[in-house]
Tab-separated table of C-alpha atoms in Angstrom:
chain	number	residue	atom	x	y	z
A	12	MET	CA	143.470	75.311	-22.301
A	13	GLN	CA	139.736	76.102	-21.953
A	14	PRO	CA	138.784	79.385	-20.257
A	15	LYS	CA	136.766	79.258	-17.033
A	16	LYS	CA	133.086	79.188	-17.965
A	17	LYS	CA	131.731	79.241	-14.416
A	18	THR	CA	130.210	82.092	-12.445
A	19	LEU	CA	133.005	83.805	-10.581
A	20	ARG	CA	131.250	86.813	-9.058
A	21	PRO	CA	128.058	88.815	-9.588
A	22	ILE	CA	128.372	91.829	-11.918
A	23	VAL	CA	124.989	93.567	-12.270
A	24	THR	CA	123.250	93.137	-8.924
A	25	GLY	CA	119.895	93.772	-7.300
A	26	SER	CA	119.571	94.538	-3.600
A	27	SER	CA	116.914	93.360	-1.117
A	28	VAL	CA	113.496	91.820	-1.755
A	29	LEU	CA	110.974	91.898	1.100
A	30	GLY	CA	107.808	89.844	1.547
A	31	ILE	CA	105.091	89.802	4.210
A	32	LYS	CA	101.889	87.781	4.564
A	33	TYR	CA	98.677	89.521	5.599
A	34	LYS	CA	94.994	88.665	6.037
A	35	ASP	CA	94.013	88.343	2.375
A	36	GLY	CA	97.319	87.421	0.771
A	37	VAL	CA	100.944	88.468	0.516
A	38	ILE	CA	102.855	91.586	-0.564
A	39	LEU	CA	106.386	91.636	-1.985
A	40	ALA	CA	108.468	94.779	-2.408
A	41	SER	CA	111.798	95.738	-3.932
A	42	ASP	CA	113.511	98.724	-5.478
A	43	THR	CA	114.114	99.024	-9.222
A	44	LEU	CA	117.899	99.370	-9.234
A	45	GLY	CA	120.460	97.215	-11.073
A	46	SER	CA	123.880	98.181	-9.657
A	47	TYR	CA	127.100	97.789	-11.599
A	48	GLY	CA	129.397	97.664	-8.577
A	49	SER	CA	129.100	101.113	-7.059
A	50	LEU	CA	127.471	102.589	-10.183
A	51	ALA	CA	123.692	103.018	-10.217
A	52	ARG	CA	123.522	101.707	-13.775
A	53	PHE	CA	119.989	100.481	-14.502
A	54	ARG	CA	117.447	102.534	-12.607
A	55	ASP	CA	114.285	100.869	-13.861
A	56	ILE	CA	114.583	97.088	-13.794
A	57	ARG	CA	111.923	94.701	-12.532
A	58	ARG	CA	113.235	92.384	-9.865
A	59	ILE	CA	109.746	91.039	-9.055
A	60	VAL	CA	108.072	89.254	-11.995
A	61	PRO	CA	104.921	87.169	-12.411
A	62	ILE	CA	105.353	83.522	-13.376
A	63	THR	CA	101.755	82.319	-13.443
A	64	LYS	CA	98.422	83.952	-12.668
A	65	HIS	CA	98.990	83.167	-8.996
A	66	THR	CA	102.753	83.196	-8.497
A	67	VAL	CA	105.504	85.801	-8.499
A	68	ILE	CA	109.225	85.545	-7.929
A	69	GLY	CA	111.583	88.246	-6.675
A	70	GLY	CA	115.355	88.139	-7.043
A	71	THR	CA	118.414	89.487	-5.257
A	72	GLY	CA	121.903	89.155	-6.692
A	73	GLU	CA	123.116	88.737	-10.266
A	74	PHE	CA	120.402	90.131	-12.533
A	75	SER	CA	121.299	88.077	-15.601
A	76	ASP	CA	120.918	84.871	-13.567
A	77	PHE	CA	117.531	86.124	-12.353
A	78	GLN	CA	116.488	86.630	-15.978
A	79	GLU	CA	117.661	83.070	-16.675
A	80	ILE	CA	115.606	81.730	-13.754
A	81	THR	CA	112.550	83.583	-15.078
A	82	LYS	CA	113.109	81.967	-18.470
A	83	ILE	CA	113.553	78.469	-16.981
A	84	LEU	CA	110.385	78.752	-14.881
A	85	ARG	CA	108.249	80.202	-17.655
A	86	GLN	CA	109.426	77.399	-19.931
A	87	LYS	CA	108.381	74.893	-17.276
A	88	ILE	CA	104.952	76.550	-17.126
A	89	ILE	CA	104.570	76.238	-20.918
A	90	GLU	CA	105.527	72.530	-20.768
A	91	ASN	CA	103.071	71.963	-17.977
A	92	GLN	CA	100.378	73.850	-19.899
A	93	GLU	CA	100.809	71.478	-22.845
A	94	LEU	CA	100.371	68.511	-20.514
A	95	VAL	CA	97.218	70.095	-19.021
A	96	GLU	CA	95.757	70.615	-22.481
A	97	SER	CA	96.474	67.037	-23.478
A	98	GLY	CA	94.841	65.813	-20.290
A	99	LYS	CA	97.970	64.324	-18.715
A	100	GLU	CA	98.239	66.953	-15.956
A	101	GLU	CA	95.541	68.315	-13.697
A	102	ASP	CA	96.115	71.998	-13.528
A	103	GLU	CA	98.551	74.887	-13.570
A	104	LEU	CA	101.708	74.503	-11.509
A	105	LEU	CA	101.263	75.596	-7.898
A	106	PRO	CA	103.582	78.154	-6.219
A	107	SER	CA	104.911	75.479	-3.869
A	108	GLU	CA	105.703	73.240	-6.868
A	109	ILE	CA	107.498	76.085	-8.635
A	110	HIS	CA	109.394	76.829	-5.428
A	111	SER	CA	110.384	73.194	-5.019
A	112	TYR	CA	111.451	72.860	-8.672
A	113	LEU	CA	113.556	76.011	-8.447
A	114	SER	CA	115.331	74.741	-5.341
A	115	ARG	CA	116.358	71.567	-7.260
A	116	VAL	CA	117.602	73.634	-10.210
A	117	LEU	CA	119.692	75.908	-7.969
A	118	TYR	CA	121.054	73.025	-5.882
A	119	GLY	CA	122.051	71.174	-9.042
A	120	ARG	CA	123.959	74.236	-10.306
A	121	ARG	CA	125.708	74.656	-6.935
A	122	ASN	CA	126.880	71.051	-7.057
A	123	LYS	CA	128.573	71.773	-10.399
A	124	PHE	CA	130.277	74.810	-8.822
A	125	ASN	CA	128.478	77.022	-11.319
A	126	PRO	CA	125.697	78.685	-9.324
A	127	LEU	CA	122.942	81.012	-10.447
A	128	TRP	CA	124.020	83.790	-8.107
A	129	ASN	CA	120.647	84.712	-6.623
A	130	ASP	CA	118.496	84.700	-3.534
A	131	VAL	CA	114.974	84.187	-4.931
A	132	VAL	CA	111.676	84.809	-3.161
A	133	VAL	CA	108.761	82.681	-4.432
A	134	ALA	CA	105.273	83.759	-3.397
A	135	GLY	CA	101.794	82.790	-4.483
A	136	PHE	CA	98.248	81.752	-3.685
A	137	GLU	CA	97.285	78.061	-3.688
A	138	LYS	CA	94.301	76.171	-2.274
A	139	GLY	CA	93.026	79.265	-0.486
A	140	LYS	CA	96.310	79.890	1.339
A	141	VAL	CA	99.448	81.879	0.745
A	142	HIS	CA	102.718	80.112	0.026
A	143	MET	CA	105.902	82.141	0.453
A	144	GLY	CA	109.499	81.106	0.736
A	145	THR	CA	113.017	81.647	-0.475
A	146	VAL	CA	115.763	79.672	-2.281
A	147	ASP	CA	119.321	80.835	-2.536
A	148	LEU	CA	122.411	80.238	-4.695
A	149	TRP	CA	123.405	77.248	-2.554
A	150	GLY	CA	119.983	75.623	-2.907
A	151	SER	CA	118.777	76.320	0.647
A	152	TYR	CA	114.994	76.096	0.723
A	153	PHE	CA	113.054	78.022	3.349
A	154	GLU	CA	109.376	78.928	3.967
A	155	ASP	CA	108.090	81.653	6.277
A	156	ASP	CA	105.444	84.358	6.794
A	157	ILE	CA	108.032	87.153	6.592
A	158	ILE	CA	110.875	87.075	4.086
A	159	ALA	CA	113.824	89.353	3.394
A	160	THR	CA	116.875	88.857	1.182
A	161	GLY	CA	120.169	90.688	0.824
A	162	TYR	CA	120.729	93.502	3.327
A	163	GLY	CA	117.043	93.253	4.130
A	164	THR	CA	117.902	90.307	6.410
A	165	TYR	CA	119.904	92.636	8.658
A	166	PHE	CA	117.749	95.771	8.560
A	167	ALA	CA	114.231	94.751	7.567
A	168	LEU	CA	113.818	91.355	9.260
A	169	PRO	CA	114.166	92.746	12.837
A	170	LEU	CA	111.474	95.360	12.092
A	171	MET	CA	109.183	92.877	10.346
A	172	ARG	CA	109.546	90.362	13.179
A	173	LYS	CA	108.469	93.022	15.675
A	174	ALA	CA	105.502	94.227	13.616
A	175	TYR	CA	104.198	90.953	12.128
A	176	LYS	CA	100.948	89.507	13.425
A	177	LYS	CA	99.092	86.609	11.856
A	178	ASP	CA	96.254	87.853	9.599
A	179	MET	CA	97.301	91.484	9.863
A	180	GLU	CA	95.520	94.193	7.871
A	181	ARG	CA	96.667	95.200	4.389
A	182	ASP	CA	97.424	98.789	5.419
A	183	LYS	CA	99.558	97.659	8.326
A	184	ALA	CA	101.493	95.266	6.089
A	185	LEU	CA	102.154	98.048	3.566
A	186	GLU	CA	103.228	100.389	6.383
A	187	VAL	CA	105.742	97.837	7.664
A	188	LEU	CA	107.148	97.316	4.155
A	189	ARG	CA	107.426	101.077	3.564
A	190	ASP	CA	109.283	101.560	6.878
A	191	CYS	CA	111.694	98.749	5.998
A	192	LEU	CA	112.295	100.065	2.467
A	193	THR	CA	112.996	103.536	3.900
A	194	VAL	CA	115.529	102.191	6.414
A	195	LEU	CA	117.188	100.251	3.585
A	196	PHE	CA	117.353	103.415	1.497
A	197	TYR	CA	119.022	105.228	4.438
A	198	ARG	CA	121.525	102.498	5.236
A	199	ASP	CA	122.146	100.316	2.136
A	200	CYS	CA	124.316	102.120	-0.397
A	201	ARG	CA	123.099	99.985	-3.322
A	202	THR	CA	119.470	101.179	-3.296
A	203	ILE	CA	117.404	103.977	-4.822
A	204	ASN	CA	114.145	105.575	-3.735
A	205	ARG	CA	112.008	103.879	-6.385
A	206	TYR	CA	109.973	100.837	-5.406
A	207	VAL	CA	107.637	98.244	-6.848
A	208	PHE	CA	105.008	96.376	-4.801
A	209	ALA	CA	103.537	93.016	-5.844
A	210	GLU	CA	100.323	91.964	-4.183
A	211	ILE	CA	98.951	88.432	-4.494
A	212	THR	CA	95.454	87.538	-3.350
A	213	LYS	CA	92.991	84.833	-4.375
A	214	GLU	CA	92.005	87.144	-7.224
A	215	GLY	CA	95.472	87.019	-8.697
A	216	VAL	CA	98.646	89.052	-9.028
A	217	ASN	CA	98.874	92.852	-9.086
A	218	ILE	CA	102.290	94.498	-9.552
A	219	THR	CA	102.294	98.280	-9.103
A	220	ASP	CA	104.178	100.836	-11.139
A	221	PRO	CA	107.282	102.328	-9.471
A	222	VAL	CA	106.601	104.729	-6.592
A	223	GLU	CA	108.732	106.953	-4.390
A	224	ILE	CA	108.578	106.957	-0.569
A	225	GLU	CA	109.000	110.093	1.564
A	226	THR	CA	112.229	110.203	3.580
A	227	LYS	CA	113.113	112.207	6.706
A	228	TRP	CA	116.163	114.460	6.602
A	229	GLU	CA	115.616	116.602	9.732
A	230	ILE	CA	118.939	115.178	10.948
A	231	ALA	CA	120.514	117.885	8.761
A	232	ASP	CA	119.250	120.546	11.162
A	233	TRP	CA	120.671	118.830	14.239
A	234	GLN	CA	123.452	120.687	16.016
A	235	GLU	CA	125.755	119.196	18.595
A	236	GLY	CA	125.737	120.461	22.156
A	237	LYS	CA	122.359	122.157	21.988
A	238	LEU	CA	119.883	121.007	24.638
B	12	MET	CA	165.246	103.005	20.776
B	13	GLN	CA	161.602	102.888	19.636
B	14	LYS	CA	159.445	105.240	21.690
B	15	GLY	CA	155.735	104.521	21.893
B	16	GLY	CA	153.572	103.017	19.153
B	17	PHE	CA	153.153	99.330	18.379
B	18	ASN	CA	156.100	96.954	18.874
B	19	PHE	CA	156.309	94.716	15.805
B	20	ASP	CA	159.357	92.695	16.973
B	21	LEU	CA	157.463	89.418	17.282
B	22	TYR	CA	155.524	89.810	14.020
B	23	GLN	CA	157.927	87.644	11.991
B	24	ARG	CA	157.951	84.937	14.632
B	25	ASN	CA	154.148	84.877	14.792
B	26	VAL	CA	153.821	84.537	11.030
B	27	GLU	CA	156.257	81.601	11.018
B	28	LEU	CA	154.512	79.920	13.952
B	29	ILE	CA	151.185	79.985	12.169
B	30	GLU	CA	152.554	78.885	8.785
B	31	LYS	CA	155.226	76.333	9.670
B	32	ASN	CA	154.383	75.081	13.141
B	33	ASN	CA	150.568	74.910	12.740
B	34	TYR	CA	150.210	77.042	15.825
B	35	LYS	CA	146.561	77.555	16.823
B	36	VAL	CA	146.051	81.255	17.459
B	37	PRO	CA	144.135	81.755	20.742
B	38	LYS	CA	140.688	83.253	20.290
B	39	THR	CA	140.128	86.770	21.569
B	40	THR	CA	137.092	87.384	23.732
B	41	LYS	CA	135.036	89.722	21.595
B	42	THR	CA	132.035	91.509	22.901
B	43	GLY	CA	130.048	90.683	19.666
B	44	THR	CA	127.755	93.407	20.704
B	45	THR	CA	124.881	95.751	20.281
B	46	ILE	CA	125.592	99.233	21.710
B	47	VAL	CA	123.461	102.282	21.145
B	48	GLY	CA	123.403	105.986	22.042
B	49	VAL	CA	120.631	108.546	21.596
B	50	VAL	CA	120.516	112.302	22.311
B	51	PHE	CA	117.255	113.634	23.761
B	52	SER	CA	116.000	117.002	24.995
B	53	ASP	CA	117.840	116.966	28.355
B	54	GLY	CA	120.856	114.715	27.722
B	55	VAL	CA	121.929	111.345	26.344
B	56	VAL	CA	120.896	107.716	26.834
B	57	LEU	CA	123.407	104.889	26.328
B	58	GLY	CA	122.388	101.253	25.977
B	59	ALA	CA	124.173	97.914	25.654
B	60	ASP	CA	123.530	94.168	25.703
B	61	THR	CA	125.455	91.926	28.128
B	62	ARG	CA	126.874	89.023	26.092
B	63	ALA	CA	130.627	88.462	25.724
B	64	THR	CA	131.591	85.798	23.165
B	65	SER	CA	134.729	83.786	22.530
B	66	GLY	CA	134.205	82.522	18.977
B	67	PRO	CA	130.814	80.749	18.974
B	68	ILE	CA	130.753	80.296	22.760
B	69	VAL	CA	129.242	82.710	25.272
B	70	ALA	CA	132.126	83.581	27.596
B	71	ASP	CA	130.175	85.886	29.921
B	72	PRO	CA	126.368	86.018	29.715
B	73	ASN	CA	126.100	89.106	31.920
B	74	CYS	CA	129.078	91.407	31.465
B	75	GLU	CA	129.092	95.214	31.798
B	76	LYS	CA	129.765	97.046	28.564
B	77	ILE	CA	129.021	100.608	29.680
B	78	HIS	CA	132.216	101.994	31.217
B	79	LYS	CA	132.694	105.084	33.335
B	80	ILE	CA	135.016	107.726	31.943
B	81	SER	CA	133.999	110.290	34.516
B	82	ASP	CA	130.916	110.972	36.653
B	83	TYR	CA	128.825	112.307	33.770
B	84	ILE	CA	130.776	110.908	30.824
B	85	TRP	CA	130.187	107.241	30.039
B	86	CYS	CA	131.315	105.004	27.188
B	87	ALA	CA	129.852	101.815	25.719
B	88	GLY	CA	132.370	99.537	23.996
B	89	ALA	CA	132.215	96.912	21.236
B	90	GLY	CA	135.034	94.782	19.834
B	91	THR	CA	137.711	92.954	21.808
B	92	ALA	CA	136.712	93.043	25.493
B	93	ALA	CA	140.274	93.590	26.778
B	94	ASP	CA	140.762	96.511	24.388
B	95	THR	CA	137.538	98.290	25.304
B	96	GLU	CA	138.003	97.858	29.055
B	97	ASN	CA	141.644	98.875	29.180
B	98	THR	CA	141.334	101.769	26.726
B	99	THR	CA	138.371	103.306	28.546
B	100	GLY	CA	140.081	102.648	31.886
B	101	MET	CA	143.259	104.410	30.750
B	102	ILE	CA	141.484	107.439	29.350
B	103	SER	CA	139.361	107.652	32.499
B	104	LEU	CA	142.550	107.976	34.576
B	105	GLN	CA	144.073	110.509	32.189
B	106	LEU	CA	140.892	112.570	32.262
B	107	GLU	CA	140.803	112.600	36.067
B	108	LEU	CA	144.394	113.829	36.264
B	109	LEU	CA	143.710	116.426	33.597
B	110	SER	CA	140.631	117.735	35.389
B	111	LEU	CA	142.583	117.952	38.654
B	112	SER	CA	145.454	119.842	37.049
B	113	THR	CA	143.204	122.234	35.125
B	114	GLY	CA	140.771	122.668	38.015
B	115	ARG	CA	137.811	122.239	35.628
B	116	SER	CA	135.212	119.527	35.265
B	117	PRO	CA	136.036	117.235	32.322
B	118	ARG	CA	134.508	117.684	28.882
B	119	VAL	CA	133.217	114.943	26.580
B	120	ARG	CA	135.250	116.465	23.730
B	121	THR	CA	138.438	115.926	25.760
B	122	ALA	CA	137.653	112.251	26.293
B	123	LEU	CA	136.903	111.991	22.571
B	124	THR	CA	140.257	113.487	21.581
B	125	LEU	CA	142.204	111.347	24.059
B	126	LEU	CA	140.477	108.180	22.802
B	127	LYS	CA	140.810	108.909	19.087
B	128	ASN	CA	144.473	109.936	19.323
B	129	PHE	CA	145.278	106.781	21.285
B	130	LEU	CA	143.471	104.457	18.881
B	131	PHE	CA	144.893	106.134	15.771
B	132	ARG	CA	148.461	105.490	16.944
B	133	TYR	CA	147.688	101.759	16.829
B	134	HIS	CA	146.170	101.879	13.339
B	135	GLY	CA	143.143	99.736	14.127
B	136	TYR	CA	145.094	96.949	15.850
B	137	ILE	CA	143.363	97.892	19.094
B	138	SER	CA	139.904	96.640	18.247
B	139	ALA	CA	137.748	99.049	20.244
B	140	ALA	CA	134.602	100.551	18.703
B	141	LEU	CA	133.096	102.986	21.189
B	142	VAL	CA	129.936	105.003	21.743
B	143	LEU	CA	130.932	107.925	23.945
B	144	GLY	CA	128.190	109.999	25.550
B	145	GLY	CA	127.893	112.525	28.321
B	146	VAL	CA	126.737	115.908	29.553
B	147	ASP	CA	129.301	118.534	30.494
B	148	PHE	CA	128.996	122.273	31.059
B	149	THR	CA	128.826	122.846	27.277
B	150	GLY	CA	125.778	120.576	26.872
B	151	PRO	CA	124.973	116.971	25.894
B	152	HIS	CA	127.329	115.140	23.528
B	153	LEU	CA	127.263	111.809	21.713
B	154	HIS	CA	130.096	110.461	19.567
B	155	MET	CA	131.053	107.225	17.843
B	156	ILE	CA	134.726	106.174	17.700
B	157	HIS	CA	135.993	103.553	15.241
B	158	PRO	CA	139.025	101.298	15.943
B	159	HIS	CA	141.138	103.197	13.423
B	160	GLY	CA	140.581	106.482	15.223
B	161	SER	CA	137.868	108.194	13.165
B	162	THR	CA	134.953	109.813	14.968
B	163	SER	CA	131.439	110.968	14.123
B	164	THR	CA	129.053	113.210	16.010
B	165	LEU	CA	125.437	112.206	15.551
B	166	PRO	CA	122.093	112.364	17.366
B	167	TYR	CA	121.732	108.557	17.303
B	168	ILE	CA	124.397	105.871	16.984
B	169	SER	CA	124.677	102.099	16.990
B	170	MET	CA	127.816	99.923	16.894
B	171	GLY	CA	128.819	96.266	17.133
B	172	SER	CA	127.609	93.160	15.294
B	173	GLY	CA	123.996	93.945	16.187
B	174	SER	CA	124.276	97.547	15.007
B	175	LEU	CA	122.260	96.965	11.824
B	176	ALA	CA	119.308	95.484	13.705
B	177	ALA	CA	119.512	98.323	16.254
B	178	MET	CA	119.892	101.015	13.581
B	179	ALA	CA	116.728	99.792	11.837
B	180	VAL	CA	114.808	100.521	15.063
B	181	LEU	CA	116.556	103.863	15.599
B	182	GLU	CA	115.883	105.062	12.038
B	183	THR	CA	112.170	104.355	12.326
B	184	GLY	CA	111.756	105.577	15.898
B	185	TYR	CA	114.013	108.609	16.275
B	186	ASN	CA	112.711	112.167	16.203
B	187	SER	CA	114.516	115.303	17.329
B	188	LYS	CA	111.890	116.258	19.926
B	189	MET	CA	112.149	113.171	22.147
B	190	GLY	CA	111.951	113.371	25.932
B	191	GLU	CA	113.661	111.134	28.477
B	192	GLU	CA	111.050	108.351	28.539
B	193	ASP	CA	110.819	108.204	24.738
B	194	ALA	CA	114.600	108.050	24.408
B	195	LYS	CA	114.927	105.309	27.056
B	196	SER	CA	112.206	103.288	25.372
B	197	LEU	CA	113.836	103.714	21.939
B	198	VAL	CA	117.260	102.644	23.201
B	199	HIS	CA	115.687	99.677	24.983
B	200	GLN	CA	113.894	98.559	21.816
B	201	ALA	CA	117.035	99.016	19.738
B	202	ILE	CA	119.149	96.851	22.066
B	203	LEU	CA	116.367	94.272	22.217
B	204	SER	CA	116.309	94.163	18.408
B	205	GLY	CA	120.048	93.431	18.455
B	206	ILE	CA	119.695	90.761	21.150
B	207	LEU	CA	116.866	88.978	19.330
B	208	ASN	CA	118.190	89.182	15.775
B	209	ASP	CA	121.984	89.090	16.141
B	210	LEU	CA	123.671	85.928	17.387
B	211	GLY	CA	126.674	87.824	18.739
B	212	SER	CA	124.435	89.795	21.109
B	213	GLY	CA	122.322	88.485	23.937
B	214	GLY	CA	121.581	88.538	27.632
B	215	ASN	CA	120.068	91.534	29.340
B	216	VAL	CA	119.633	95.204	28.493
B	217	ASP	CA	121.722	97.838	30.321
B	218	LEU	CA	120.744	101.506	30.157
B	219	CYS	CA	122.553	104.657	31.257
B	220	VAL	CA	120.726	108.012	31.333
B	221	ILE	CA	122.964	111.072	31.647
B	222	LYS	CA	121.573	114.549	32.214
B	223	HIS	CA	123.069	117.754	33.631
B	224	LYS	CA	124.831	116.747	36.856
B	225	SER	CA	122.800	113.522	36.996
B	226	MET	CA	123.498	109.971	35.975
B	227	GLU	CA	121.252	106.948	36.363
B	228	PHE	CA	122.534	103.456	35.596
B	229	PHE	CA	119.892	100.819	34.961
B	230	ARG	CA	121.773	97.536	35.167
B	231	ASN	CA	119.800	94.596	33.705
B	232	VAL	CA	116.681	96.667	33.136
B	233	ASP	CA	115.267	93.871	30.950
B	234	THR	CA	116.023	90.279	31.924
B	235	THR	CA	113.322	88.523	29.896
B	236	ASN	CA	116.026	87.021	27.709
B	237	SER	CA	117.923	85.183	30.411
B	238	LYS	CA	115.898	82.455	32.084
B	239	ARG	CA	118.742	81.766	34.472
B	240	LYS	CA	119.449	84.775	36.629
B	241	PHE	CA	122.979	85.029	37.971
B	242	ARG	CA	122.481	86.592	41.362
B	243	LYS	CA	125.782	86.271	43.186
B	244	LYS	CA	129.314	86.475	41.942
B	245	LEU	CA	132.046	84.287	43.504
B	246	PRO	CA	133.138	83.772	46.264
B	247	TYR	CA	129.973	82.349	47.743
B	248	MET	CA	129.149	83.418	51.279
B	249	PHE	CA	127.227	80.886	53.358
B	250	LYS	CA	125.493	81.822	56.596
B	251	SER	CA	127.218	80.342	59.661
B	252	GLY	CA	125.228	77.361	60.878
B	253	SER	CA	123.931	76.524	57.372
B	254	THR	CA	126.022	73.303	57.312
B	255	LYS	CA	124.499	70.613	59.558
B	256	ILE	CA	126.765	69.021	62.211
B	257	LEU	CA	126.323	65.239	62.076
B	258	GLU	CA	129.053	64.068	64.537
B	259	LYS	CA	131.213	65.704	67.220
B	260	GLU	CA	134.582	64.359	68.395
B	261	ILE	CA	136.828	66.297	70.840
B	262	GLU	CA	140.520	65.431	71.030
B	263	GLU	CA	142.740	66.856	73.750
B	264	LYS	CA	145.806	68.272	72.041
B	265	MET	CA	147.585	69.711	75.080
B	266	ARG	CA	148.699	67.579	78.088
B	267	LYS	CA	148.288	69.089	81.523
B	268	MET	CA	151.423	70.947	82.565
B	269	GLU	CA	153.535	69.393	85.342
B	270	ILE	CA	155.291	71.857	87.622
B	271	VAL	CA	158.879	70.602	87.892
B	272	ASN	CA	160.806	73.614	89.178
B	273	GLU	CA	159.585	76.799	90.746
B	274	LYS	CA	161.576	79.898	90.069
B	275	GLU	CA	160.799	83.411	91.062
B	276	SER	CA	159.907	85.750	88.345
B	277	GLN	CA	162.792	87.858	87.085
B	278	ILE	CA	160.637	90.517	85.523
B	279	GLU	CA	161.073	93.060	88.342
B	280	GLU	CA	164.861	92.992	87.905
B	281	LEU	CA	164.587	93.854	84.212
B	282	GLU	CA	162.348	96.825	84.914
B	283	GLU	CA	164.873	98.421	87.238
B	284	LEU	CA	167.544	98.305	84.541
């Protein structure tokens, strides 16, 4: 009898990925933790990676499947590049094309009951506009101006929905993301205080080095019954 | 003879009904809720949404989730509606009797102990998650009580299905030096976040501000979420004359009396006796 070769459950996991559009582009953010159940095993992984000069993807869920997705997409880019060089294709793959292709890959895997256990955010700049959306392990495709995956949907999305305004300033967008990441650090057990921001504008992609965000712990001084 | 605690006599029967007889278990009315409590400089503010759900259906779009335990001790409840209402009702009665027999005004800590001891005996089967807040002579208090009987004492609390959306707002907005208006606004925003982002919460926002020897209840302080406003509860009272009379028909029911025999009244005789 053959052993089961299908994905049963995620083992090394990444928590939320957040994304918000602003005036000049889009910013994605995530922490750098790869959890092994309740163990904070890999404290410096990159869950937001560039795919082309104008596209990044961010992944929640099983980290090995995210690495596989990165490989699949980068391979697709190389194939497309060869076609561009031989004159058969016009130009580099657009973010929306990458997003669409990924949704077909994930849906196909789900139909074989062997999913890539991820919730992926695809974001990029094309034709002067930002494209951002998400695809999950079931193949659900979704586009929006504000994106959150994992526990971010419960904690960050309400805050982002309140704060989001079309064509908001860069500083405001960063402030919203920092607030959301802080709340997630307070309330999601599978996070650490070490974050990476990926900014995409018409100039291209810029992914920062890991940073720490200040947290408030004055609650420790609070005493019950004192007016 | 079993004294107190949960009676498990019908457990076996229920299991067999579900497995062998395909019995459809009736749905409980849950409050699928967002409830919130915040401590500020002079007291506590409690907040709640007003949606009661039965599965995916809204059973009551404008129910009251903030229950009175005593004049200045109030309790917001999430979970099964029957459990929250009856548990808070019971403890309210017990607290009143206790305060009468001790001759002292009731304390929030007492309500907390009565509630947690009661719920613990039922090991989580009574699905009541409560936010208990009040001001007694020892100061302002705010506690959260879980269905299994554990409690926490915190400066800001959220419970129910919308608690994550509400907690996100509380974590970003809370500071220890808040006044009454800031606290009310924060609680309002937190409940609104639950109503807008959680499908189990909805309707209007209820607020309850408790300070030393003062309690203000703001029922339906924000009704922007319910386009239909439910003004009157049954039975309906219509003004007399509001129904138009189209036709009148008078029927004589009593025939005129015919005097057949005259007899003198015998009443005077009885009085003499």
